[in-house]
mmCIF file of C-alpha atoms in Angstrom:
data_model
loop_
_atom_site.group_PDB
_atom_site.id
_atom_site.type_symbol
_atom_site.label_atom_id
_atom_site.label_comp_id
_atom_site.label_asym_id
_atom_site.label_seq_id
_atom_site.Cartn_x
_atom_site.Cartn_y
_atom_site.Cartn_z
ATOM 1 C CA UNK A 28 225.021 28.432 -40.138
ATOM 2 C CA UNK A 29 227.261 31.133 -41.977
ATOM 3 C CA UNK A 30 225.493 32.275 -45.159
ATOM 4 C CA UNK A 31 227.582 31.363 -48.450
ATOM 5 C CA UNK A 32 230.783 33.335 -49.348
ATOM 6 C CA UNK A 33 232.976 33.133 -52.347
ATOM 7 C CA UNK A 34 235.439 34.970 -52.254
ATOM 8 C CA UNK A 35 236.285 36.473 -49.331
ATOM 9 C CA UNK A 36 239.808 36.490 -48.301
ATOM 10 C CA UNK A 37 241.104 36.833 -44.050
ATOM 11 C CA UNK A 38 242.173 40.433 -44.341
ATOM 12 C CA UNK A 39 238.418 41.464 -45.102
ATOM 13 C CA UNK A 40 237.322 39.468 -42.013
ATOM 14 C CA UNK A 41 239.985 40.816 -40.369
ATOM 15 C CA UNK A 42 238.756 44.278 -41.455
ATOM 16 C CA UNK A 43 234.746 43.643 -40.655
ATOM 17 C CA UNK A 44 235.686 42.187 -37.084
ATOM 18 C CA UNK A 45 238.558 44.763 -36.667
ATOM 19 C CA UNK A 46 236.065 47.668 -35.163
ATOM 20 C CA UNK A 47 235.226 45.286 -31.691
ATOM 21 C CA UNK A 48 237.294 44.407 -29.315
ATOM 22 C CA UNK A 49 234.244 42.024 -27.837
ATOM 23 C CA UNK A 50 233.463 38.898 -30.779
ATOM 24 C CA UNK A 51 230.032 38.627 -30.449
ATOM 25 C CA UNK A 52 228.528 40.505 -27.342
ATOM 26 C CA UNK A 53 225.532 38.662 -25.553
ATOM 27 C CA UNK A 54 227.296 34.696 -26.166
ATOM 28 C CA UNK A 55 226.606 33.451 -29.901
ATOM 29 C CA UNK A 56 227.044 30.005 -31.323
ATOM 30 C CA UNK A 57 230.527 31.490 -32.345
ATOM 31 C CA UNK A 58 233.625 28.888 -32.499
ATOM 32 C CA UNK A 59 236.317 28.417 -29.752
ATOM 33 C CA UNK A 60 239.614 27.728 -30.886
ATOM 34 C CA UNK A 61 242.672 27.636 -28.711
ATOM 35 C CA UNK A 62 245.759 28.145 -29.895
ATOM 36 C CA UNK A 63 249.181 27.714 -27.894
ATOM 37 C CA UNK A 64 251.890 25.371 -27.988
ATOM 38 C CA UNK A 65 252.138 21.733 -26.226
ATOM 39 C CA UNK A 66 252.414 21.824 -22.119
ATOM 40 C CA UNK A 67 251.916 25.598 -22.411
ATOM 41 C CA UNK A 68 248.087 25.012 -20.444
ATOM 42 C CA UNK A 69 246.010 24.889 -22.991
ATOM 43 C CA UNK A 70 244.424 21.080 -22.088
ATOM 44 C CA UNK A 71 243.756 22.549 -18.671
ATOM 45 C CA UNK A 72 242.634 25.860 -20.476
ATOM 46 C CA UNK A 73 240.090 23.523 -22.442
ATOM 47 C CA UNK A 74 239.129 21.382 -19.276
ATOM 48 C CA UNK A 75 238.077 25.035 -17.496
ATOM 49 C CA UNK A 76 235.812 26.200 -21.173
ATOM 50 C CA UNK A 77 234.615 22.307 -21.180
ATOM 51 C CA UNK A 78 232.881 23.183 -18.209
ATOM 52 C CA UNK A 79 230.831 25.929 -18.939
ATOM 53 C CA UNK A 80 227.135 23.881 -19.998
ATOM 54 C CA UNK A 81 227.048 26.449 -22.929
ATOM 55 C CA UNK A 82 230.254 25.656 -24.201
ATOM 56 C CA UNK A 83 231.800 22.113 -25.574
ATOM 57 C CA UNK A 84 235.261 21.556 -26.315
ATOM 58 C CA UNK A 85 236.827 18.002 -26.340
ATOM 59 C CA UNK A 86 239.649 16.287 -27.144
ATOM 60 C CA UNK A 87 242.081 17.226 -29.234
ATOM 61 C CA UNK A 88 241.229 16.322 -33.560
ATOM 62 C CA UNK A 89 243.379 17.493 -35.654
ATOM 63 C CA UNK A 90 240.447 18.236 -37.851
ATOM 64 C CA UNK A 91 242.599 21.637 -40.034
ATOM 65 C CA UNK A 92 245.305 18.856 -41.306
ATOM 66 C CA UNK A 93 242.811 17.315 -42.982
ATOM 67 C CA UNK A 94 241.281 21.025 -43.790
ATOM 68 C CA UNK A 95 244.121 22.089 -45.473
ATOM 69 C CA UNK A 96 245.323 18.236 -47.133
ATOM 70 C CA UNK A 97 240.820 18.572 -48.480
ATOM 71 C CA UNK A 98 242.487 21.833 -49.683
ATOM 72 C CA UNK A 99 245.734 20.960 -51.211
ATOM 73 C CA UNK A 100 246.115 17.247 -51.963
ATOM 74 C CA UNK A 101 249.386 16.200 -50.057
ATOM 75 C CA UNK A 102 252.259 13.966 -52.051
ATOM 76 C CA UNK A 103 250.941 15.633 -55.631
ATOM 77 C CA UNK A 104 252.741 17.982 -57.273
ATOM 78 C CA UNK A 105 249.376 19.334 -59.004
ATOM 79 C CA UNK A 106 247.165 18.891 -55.783
ATOM 80 C CA UNK A 107 247.350 22.450 -54.780
ATOM 81 C CA UNK A 108 243.884 24.181 -55.509
ATOM 82 C CA UNK A 109 242.757 21.137 -57.552
ATOM 83 C CA UNK A 110 239.068 21.956 -57.226
ATOM 84 C CA UNK A 111 239.397 25.197 -59.710
ATOM 85 C CA UNK A 112 240.274 22.894 -62.341
ATOM 86 C CA UNK A 113 236.400 21.992 -61.564
ATOM 87 C CA UNK A 114 235.335 25.716 -61.321
ATOM 88 C CA UNK A 115 234.722 26.135 -58.250
ATOM 89 C CA UNK A 116 236.072 28.511 -55.783
ATOM 90 C CA UNK A 117 237.891 28.284 -52.533
ATOM 91 C CA UNK A 118 234.911 30.243 -51.032
ATOM 92 C CA UNK A 119 232.770 27.256 -52.121
ATOM 93 C CA UNK A 120 235.161 25.094 -50.919
ATOM 94 C CA UNK A 121 235.353 26.512 -47.507
ATOM 95 C CA UNK A 122 231.752 26.547 -47.575
ATOM 96 C CA UNK A 123 231.174 22.527 -47.634
ATOM 97 C CA UNK A 124 234.306 21.924 -45.487
ATOM 98 C CA UNK A 125 232.167 24.768 -42.842
ATOM 99 C CA UNK A 126 229.491 22.507 -43.425
ATOM 100 C CA UNK A 127 230.686 19.206 -42.952
ATOM 101 C CA UNK A 128 233.489 19.925 -39.953
ATOM 102 C CA UNK A 129 231.381 22.093 -38.244
ATOM 103 C CA UNK A 130 228.081 19.955 -38.360
ATOM 104 C CA UNK A 131 230.489 16.854 -36.712
ATOM 105 C CA UNK A 132 231.769 19.421 -34.644
ATOM 106 C CA UNK A 133 228.262 20.665 -33.613
ATOM 107 C CA UNK A 134 226.956 17.509 -33.197
ATOM 108 C CA UNK A 135 229.499 16.538 -30.955
ATOM 109 C CA UNK A 136 228.070 19.413 -28.280
ATOM 110 C CA UNK A 137 224.554 18.873 -28.754
ATOM 111 C CA UNK A 138 225.440 15.768 -27.543
ATOM 112 C CA UNK A 139 227.031 17.532 -24.523
ATOM 113 C CA UNK A 140 223.989 19.963 -23.844
ATOM 114 C CA UNK A 141 225.521 22.475 -24.872
ATOM 115 C CA UNK A 142 225.647 24.911 -27.621
ATOM 116 C CA UNK A 143 228.774 26.337 -28.709
ATOM 117 C CA UNK A 144 231.553 24.158 -29.853
ATOM 118 C CA UNK A 145 235.403 24.695 -29.969
ATOM 119 C CA UNK A 146 238.575 22.725 -30.552
ATOM 120 C CA UNK A 147 242.180 22.802 -28.646
ATOM 121 C CA UNK A 148 245.307 21.390 -31.277
ATOM 122 C CA UNK A 149 248.692 22.318 -30.436
ATOM 123 C CA UNK A 150 249.985 22.058 -34.481
ATOM 124 C CA UNK A 151 246.497 24.349 -35.345
ATOM 125 C CA UNK A 152 248.785 27.023 -34.795
ATOM 126 C CA UNK A 153 250.393 27.096 -38.108
ATOM 127 C CA UNK A 154 246.148 26.834 -39.580
ATOM 128 C CA UNK A 155 245.341 30.167 -37.862
ATOM 129 C CA UNK A 156 244.737 32.116 -40.719
ATOM 130 C CA UNK A 157 243.196 29.117 -42.400
ATOM 131 C CA UNK A 158 240.572 28.710 -39.556
ATOM 132 C CA UNK A 159 240.291 32.481 -39.398
ATOM 133 C CA UNK A 160 239.096 32.255 -43.825
ATOM 134 C CA UNK A 161 236.909 28.783 -43.064
ATOM 135 C CA UNK A 162 235.092 29.618 -39.879
ATOM 136 C CA UNK A 163 234.806 33.358 -40.123
ATOM 137 C CA UNK A 164 232.355 34.260 -37.227
ATOM 138 C CA UNK A 165 235.364 31.613 -34.973
ATOM 139 C CA UNK A 166 237.201 33.359 -31.732
ATOM 140 C CA UNK A 167 240.821 32.407 -31.092
ATOM 141 C CA UNK A 168 241.805 32.252 -27.830
ATOM 142 C CA UNK A 169 245.927 32.306 -27.652
ATOM 143 C CA UNK A 170 247.993 30.903 -24.222
ATOM 144 C CA UNK A 171 251.685 31.825 -23.152
ATOM 145 C CA UNK A 172 253.320 30.251 -20.749
ATOM 146 C CA UNK A 173 257.063 31.310 -19.465
ATOM 147 C CA UNK A 174 259.736 28.842 -22.069
ATOM 148 C CA UNK A 175 261.350 27.380 -19.297
ATOM 149 C CA UNK A 176 258.210 26.304 -17.398
ATOM 150 C CA UNK A 177 257.059 24.325 -20.722
ATOM 151 C CA UNK A 178 260.693 23.743 -21.503
ATOM 152 C CA UNK A 179 261.104 21.369 -18.556
ATOM 153 C CA UNK A 180 257.218 19.993 -19.415
ATOM 154 C CA UNK A 181 258.593 18.637 -22.594
ATOM 155 C CA UNK A 182 261.174 16.854 -21.074
ATOM 156 C CA UNK A 183 259.538 15.103 -18.111
ATOM 157 C CA UNK A 184 256.031 14.676 -20.808
ATOM 158 C CA UNK A 185 258.246 13.561 -24.338
ATOM 159 C CA UNK A 186 261.934 13.785 -23.478
ATOM 160 C CA UNK A 187 262.476 16.738 -25.283
ATOM 161 C CA UNK A 188 266.636 18.033 -24.273
ATOM 162 C CA UNK A 189 266.011 21.175 -22.508
ATOM 163 C CA UNK A 190 267.876 23.589 -25.111
ATOM 164 C CA UNK A 191 265.383 21.217 -28.064
ATOM 165 C CA UNK A 192 262.613 22.254 -25.983
ATOM 166 C CA UNK A 193 263.036 25.757 -25.510
ATOM 167 C CA UNK A 194 263.213 26.269 -29.401
ATOM 168 C CA UNK A 195 260.206 24.890 -30.034
ATOM 169 C CA UNK A 196 258.797 27.580 -27.430
ATOM 170 C CA UNK A 197 260.561 30.146 -29.156
ATOM 171 C CA UNK A 198 259.559 29.431 -32.793
ATOM 172 C CA UNK A 199 255.586 27.963 -31.849
ATOM 173 C CA UNK A 200 255.259 31.369 -30.085
ATOM 174 C CA UNK A 201 257.094 33.756 -33.015
ATOM 175 C CA UNK A 202 253.518 32.041 -34.508
ATOM 176 C CA UNK A 203 251.215 32.539 -31.937
ATOM 177 C CA UNK A 204 252.956 36.041 -32.437
ATOM 178 C CA UNK A 205 252.067 36.403 -35.592
ATOM 179 C CA UNK A 206 248.811 34.852 -36.197
ATOM 180 C CA UNK A 207 248.046 37.485 -33.244
ATOM 181 C CA UNK A 208 248.426 40.060 -35.153
ATOM 182 C CA UNK A 209 246.153 38.751 -38.299
ATOM 183 C CA UNK A 210 243.542 38.024 -35.933
ATOM 184 C CA UNK A 211 242.927 41.538 -34.438
ATOM 185 C CA UNK A 212 240.234 41.582 -32.196
ATOM 186 C CA UNK A 213 239.410 37.897 -32.536
ATOM 187 C CA UNK A 214 241.689 36.288 -30.237
ATOM 188 C CA UNK A 215 242.601 37.072 -26.742
ATOM 189 C CA UNK A 216 245.917 36.422 -25.018
ATOM 190 C CA UNK A 217 246.558 34.887 -21.806
ATOM 191 C CA UNK A 218 248.949 33.284 -19.893
ATOM 192 C CA UNK A 219 249.072 30.211 -17.591
ATOM 193 C CA UNK A 220 250.310 32.140 -14.600
ATOM 194 C CA UNK A 221 247.742 34.152 -14.784
ATOM 195 C CA UNK A 222 245.158 31.427 -14.895
ATOM 196 C CA UNK A 223 246.373 29.138 -12.290
ATOM 197 C CA UNK A 224 247.654 32.232 -9.661
ATOM 198 C CA UNK A 225 244.539 34.472 -10.762
ATOM 199 C CA UNK A 226 241.762 31.677 -12.058
ATOM 200 C CA UNK A 227 238.465 33.644 -11.350
ATOM 201 C CA UNK A 228 239.219 37.313 -12.212
ATOM 202 C CA UNK A 229 241.310 35.732 -15.525
ATOM 203 C CA UNK A 230 238.137 33.188 -16.117
ATOM 204 C CA UNK A 231 235.786 36.159 -15.675
ATOM 205 C CA UNK A 232 237.719 38.296 -18.105
ATOM 206 C CA UNK A 233 237.388 36.082 -20.709
ATOM 207 C CA UNK A 234 233.800 34.743 -20.605
ATOM 208 C CA UNK A 235 232.820 37.853 -20.686
ATOM 209 C CA UNK A 236 234.524 38.207 -23.621
ATOM 210 C CA UNK A 237 233.358 35.615 -25.174
ATOM 211 C CA UNK A 238 229.866 36.999 -24.568
ATOM 212 C CA UNK A 239 228.676 33.778 -21.703
ATOM 213 C CA UNK A 240 227.571 34.330 -18.607
ATOM 214 C CA UNK A 241 229.894 33.123 -15.764
ATOM 215 C CA UNK A 242 229.200 29.762 -14.154
ATOM 216 C CA UNK A 243 230.564 28.527 -11.291
ATOM 217 C CA UNK A 244 231.348 25.126 -12.414
ATOM 218 C CA UNK A 245 234.807 26.585 -14.398
ATOM 219 C CA UNK A 246 236.445 26.581 -11.048
ATOM 220 C CA UNK A 247 235.412 23.335 -10.179
ATOM 221 C CA UNK A 248 236.266 21.393 -13.434
ATOM 222 C CA UNK A 249 237.902 19.034 -12.484
ATOM 223 C CA UNK A 250 234.896 17.767 -9.970
ATOM 224 C CA UNK A 251 232.743 18.293 -13.364
ATOM 225 C CA UNK A 252 234.775 16.152 -15.265
ATOM 226 C CA UNK A 253 234.534 13.806 -13.019
ATOM 227 C CA UNK A 254 230.831 13.726 -12.513
ATOM 228 C CA UNK A 255 230.022 13.198 -16.637
ATOM 229 C CA UNK A 256 233.261 10.473 -16.631
ATOM 230 C CA UNK A 257 235.345 11.806 -18.860
ATOM 231 C CA UNK A 258 238.371 9.794 -19.147
ATOM 232 C CA UNK A 259 240.990 10.676 -16.416
ATOM 233 C CA UNK A 260 243.812 11.292 -18.407
ATOM 234 C CA UNK A 261 242.939 14.038 -21.182
ATOM 235 C CA UNK A 262 245.553 15.658 -24.151
ATOM 236 C CA UNK A 263 249.200 14.861 -23.197
ATOM 237 C CA UNK A 264 249.051 12.721 -20.503
ATOM 238 C CA UNK A 265 246.783 15.716 -18.218
ATOM 239 C CA UNK A 266 245.025 14.506 -15.538
ATOM 240 C CA UNK A 267 241.472 15.667 -16.211
ATOM 241 C CA UNK A 268 241.501 15.174 -11.956
ATOM 242 C CA UNK A 269 243.447 17.706 -11.229
ATOM 243 C CA UNK A 270 242.232 21.239 -10.131
ATOM 244 C CA UNK A 271 243.677 24.276 -10.461
ATOM 245 C CA UNK A 272 247.365 24.461 -9.469
ATOM 246 C CA UNK A 273 248.487 28.129 -8.645
ATOM 247 C CA UNK A 274 252.149 25.983 -7.172
ATOM 248 C CA UNK A 275 252.588 24.877 -10.945
ATOM 249 C CA UNK A 276 253.293 28.503 -11.801
ATOM 250 C CA UNK A 277 256.548 28.487 -10.273
ATOM 251 C CA UNK A 278 257.633 24.911 -9.340
ATOM 252 C CA UNK A 279 259.504 24.220 -12.585
ATOM 253 C CA UNK A 280 262.274 26.951 -11.756
ATOM 254 C CA UNK A 281 264.064 24.599 -9.041
ATOM 255 C CA UNK A 282 266.896 22.965 -9.989
ATOM 256 C CA UNK A 283 268.237 24.308 -12.977
ATOM 257 C CA UNK A 284 270.813 24.039 -14.338
ATOM 258 C CA UNK A 285 273.773 26.366 -15.983
ATOM 259 C CA UNK A 286 273.427 24.850 -19.386
ATOM 260 C CA UNK A 287 269.287 25.705 -18.512
ATOM 261 C CA UNK A 288 269.614 29.158 -18.120
ATOM 262 C CA UNK A 289 272.315 29.288 -20.620
ATOM 263 C CA UNK A 290 269.373 28.062 -23.069
ATOM 264 C CA UNK A 291 267.384 30.801 -21.435
ATOM 265 C CA UNK A 292 268.977 32.991 -21.868
ATOM 266 C CA UNK A 293 269.013 32.615 -25.839
ATOM 267 C CA UNK A 294 264.718 33.664 -26.098
ATOM 268 C CA UNK A 295 265.162 36.374 -23.113
ATOM 269 C CA UNK A 296 263.746 38.900 -25.507
ATOM 270 C CA UNK A 297 260.764 36.991 -26.397
ATOM 271 C CA UNK A 298 260.320 35.536 -23.242
ATOM 272 C CA UNK A 299 260.196 39.370 -21.683
ATOM 273 C CA UNK A 300 257.978 39.870 -24.747
ATOM 274 C CA UNK A 301 255.357 38.526 -22.851
ATOM 275 C CA UNK A 302 255.917 39.998 -19.719
ATOM 276 C CA UNK A 303 258.602 37.324 -18.052
ATOM 277 C CA UNK A 304 262.035 37.234 -16.777
ATOM 278 C CA UNK A 305 263.735 34.428 -18.614
ATOM 279 C CA UNK A 306 265.141 32.690 -15.394
ATOM 280 C CA UNK A 307 262.881 33.340 -13.041
ATOM 281 C CA UNK A 308 259.084 32.107 -12.357
ATOM 282 C CA UNK A 309 258.424 34.525 -10.334
ATOM 283 C CA UNK A 310 258.782 38.144 -11.467
ATOM 284 C CA UNK A 311 255.909 38.995 -14.610
ATOM 285 C CA UNK A 312 255.675 42.206 -16.180
ATOM 286 C CA UNK A 313 251.767 43.173 -17.007
ATOM 287 C CA UNK A 314 250.672 42.336 -20.576
ATOM 288 C CA UNK A 315 249.702 45.244 -23.087
ATOM 289 C CA UNK A 316 246.149 46.018 -21.456
ATOM 290 C CA UNK A 317 243.167 46.708 -24.098
ATOM 291 C CA UNK A 318 240.226 49.568 -22.578
ATOM 292 C CA UNK A 319 238.186 47.748 -19.478
ATOM 293 C CA UNK A 320 240.450 44.835 -18.920
ATOM 294 C CA UNK A 321 243.528 43.457 -17.054
ATOM 295 C CA UNK A 322 244.210 40.395 -17.478
ATOM 296 C CA UNK A 323 243.488 39.734 -21.281
ATOM 297 C CA UNK A 324 245.356 41.305 -24.468
ATOM 298 C CA UNK A 325 244.002 41.292 -27.700
ATOM 299 C CA UNK A 326 245.652 40.446 -31.501
ATOM 300 C CA UNK A 327 245.876 44.099 -32.770
ATOM 301 C CA UNK A 328 247.336 45.602 -29.263
ATOM 302 C CA UNK A 329 250.394 42.345 -29.797
ATOM 303 C CA UNK A 330 249.992 43.678 -33.039
ATOM 304 C CA UNK A 331 250.819 47.162 -31.831
ATOM 305 C CA UNK A 332 253.671 45.619 -29.572
ATOM 306 C CA UNK A 333 255.626 43.953 -32.457
ATOM 307 C CA UNK A 334 256.015 47.559 -33.827
ATOM 308 C CA UNK A 335 257.227 49.142 -30.539
ATOM 309 C CA UNK A 336 259.659 45.596 -30.241
ATOM 310 C CA UNK A 337 260.842 45.548 -34.176
ATOM 311 C CA UNK A 338 264.350 47.338 -33.080
ATOM 312 C CA UNK A 339 265.051 43.827 -30.248
ATOM 313 C CA UNK A 340 262.633 40.906 -32.101
ATOM 314 C CA UNK A 341 262.658 39.374 -35.388
ATOM 315 C CA UNK A 342 258.845 38.742 -35.765
ATOM 316 C CA UNK A 343 259.035 36.946 -39.162
ATOM 317 C CA UNK A 344 262.230 34.797 -38.079
ATOM 318 C CA UNK A 345 261.175 30.679 -37.794
ATOM 319 C CA UNK A 346 263.426 28.425 -35.987
ATOM 320 C CA UNK A 347 263.696 24.850 -36.705
ATOM 321 C CA UNK A 348 262.798 23.520 -33.902
ATOM 322 C CA UNK A 349 261.585 19.873 -32.734
ATOM 323 C CA UNK A 350 257.912 20.214 -32.972
ATOM 324 C CA UNK A 351 256.480 16.407 -33.021
ATOM 325 C CA UNK A 352 253.942 14.764 -30.986
ATOM 326 C CA UNK A 353 254.452 11.606 -30.818
ATOM 327 C CA UNK A 354 256.223 8.695 -28.942
ATOM 328 C CA UNK A 355 259.427 7.960 -29.917
ATOM 329 C CA UNK A 356 258.866 4.257 -30.658
ATOM 330 C CA UNK A 357 256.329 5.865 -33.041
ATOM 331 C CA UNK A 358 258.528 7.971 -34.790
ATOM 332 C CA UNK A 359 260.787 4.915 -35.552
ATOM 333 C CA UNK A 360 258.747 2.590 -36.808
ATOM 334 C CA UNK A 361 257.482 5.726 -38.689
ATOM 335 C CA UNK A 362 260.596 6.839 -40.061
ATOM 336 C CA UNK A 363 261.839 3.179 -40.815
ATOM 337 C CA UNK A 364 258.836 3.336 -42.671
ATOM 338 C CA UNK A 365 259.946 5.874 -44.891
ATOM 339 C CA UNK A 366 263.091 4.192 -45.670
ATOM 340 C CA UNK A 367 262.144 1.190 -47.097
ATOM 341 C CA UNK A 368 259.227 2.701 -48.933
ATOM 342 C CA UNK A 369 262.686 4.788 -50.704
ATOM 343 C CA UNK A 370 264.345 1.772 -51.019
ATOM 344 C CA UNK A 371 261.564 0.667 -53.233
ATOM 345 C CA UNK A 372 261.238 3.558 -55.054
ATOM 346 C CA UNK A 373 264.797 3.548 -55.959
ATOM 347 C CA UNK A 374 264.844 -0.522 -57.002
ATOM 348 C CA UNK A 375 261.991 0.515 -59.677
ATOM 349 C CA UNK A 376 263.671 0.536 -63.552
ATOM 350 C CA UNK A 377 261.841 3.682 -64.516
ATOM 351 C CA UNK A 378 263.603 5.518 -61.978
ATOM 352 C CA UNK A 379 267.153 3.724 -62.428
ATOM 353 C CA UNK A 380 267.063 4.951 -65.908
ATOM 354 C CA UNK A 381 265.873 8.962 -64.800
ATOM 355 C CA UNK A 382 269.133 8.439 -62.356
ATOM 356 C CA UNK A 383 270.913 7.325 -64.690
ATOM 357 C CA UNK A 384 269.982 9.722 -67.457
ATOM 358 C CA UNK A 385 270.821 12.627 -65.002
ATOM 359 C CA UNK A 386 273.909 11.496 -64.073
ATOM 360 C CA UNK A 387 275.251 11.200 -67.666
ATOM 361 C CA UNK A 388 273.924 15.193 -68.349
ATOM 362 C CA UNK A 389 275.442 17.097 -65.592
ATOM 363 C CA UNK A 390 278.787 14.328 -65.754
ATOM 364 C CA UNK A 391 282.151 15.505 -67.072
ATOM 365 C CA UNK A 392 283.971 12.140 -67.026
ATOM 366 C CA UNK A 393 284.335 8.474 -68.104
ATOM 367 C CA UNK A 394 284.054 8.143 -64.251
ATOM 368 C CA UNK A 395 280.358 9.725 -64.083
ATOM 369 C CA UNK A 396 279.500 7.476 -67.136
ATOM 370 C CA UNK A 397 280.474 4.333 -65.052
ATOM 371 C CA UNK A 398 278.766 5.363 -62.282
ATOM 372 C CA UNK A 399 275.522 5.613 -64.539
ATOM 373 C CA UNK A 400 276.102 2.571 -65.602
ATOM 374 C CA UNK A 401 276.088 0.862 -62.608
ATOM 375 C CA UNK A 402 272.525 3.165 -61.418
ATOM 376 C CA UNK A 403 271.188 1.623 -64.434
ATOM 377 C CA UNK A 404 272.047 -1.732 -62.880
ATOM 378 C CA UNK A 405 270.284 -1.001 -59.923
ATOM 379 C CA UNK A 406 274.058 -0.289 -57.730
ATOM 380 C CA UNK A 407 275.020 2.783 -55.771
#
């Protein structure tokens, strides 16, 4: 259990970690959080690490949504920092959250015979800073994949248009770069293509950074999960029975249309930042190197790379993009429920009176007064 901490900010945590390129040599119980967009290969990476005898990373939980909601109650204007009104500090809340959620994950890891736990949920990219604060000993593994490969996969699995999928790739990987820069040496980044084409050296380098011994089981995650009885379909319908497949590094590029190429050209600079040729699955430039490593780069090096590329990429931009991992039918049901809720709210007398008053206050004519009267009567 991490010692009690009150009032320790993220920057202080980062500074404490920033003097070492390895988070905790010798193997610890530090949580491992995998960060990456949907269809980036994060589930494959999870299944590989989960095959290690010391590590248990189960299916997606999304638990950081609950952590964030605990600290800032959603749907209530006074919900942010509510605990301060009870004389609780943020550090004390973080301690309780770490104890509660960490306890759940530790119990799961223990049931799997492992001493170390982790999590992989794509939307946790937006919670990276808070994850680092609540779990100050945690380490992060980022994974990135060619934008064309992500777009093709999102189209097949979740019916994204190619253009929307490329926009999603850009938005989430800008988030990943910003998170990496803030986390510094607490985060290591690898590419999906390197993982599937050179699996053993990439995984060995990652295990060394994590402070864990090598295990041959990591190259046979499909066999390990079959013998464990892991359900065949994992997160995002990824098959737990499929071995590492080098062909998936480039197979997406077959059959690209001209409009697909235009979409990829729009993210050419960010693709190049990660070493990708936007229109080719075969060409990759090396990532910025860390001393003694070939396949991994870390947040500190990415931060420096951002400074070098600042005249080519606006790393503070956040493009609007669909990033919902949900079935279209479920989304339609949610929208219908929202519309029904809004209709009920608008029908309440107190709301109608408020609307009418605001209309009169901002009105300039008899027509506005008539409109206010109509609203008071429940008409639109």
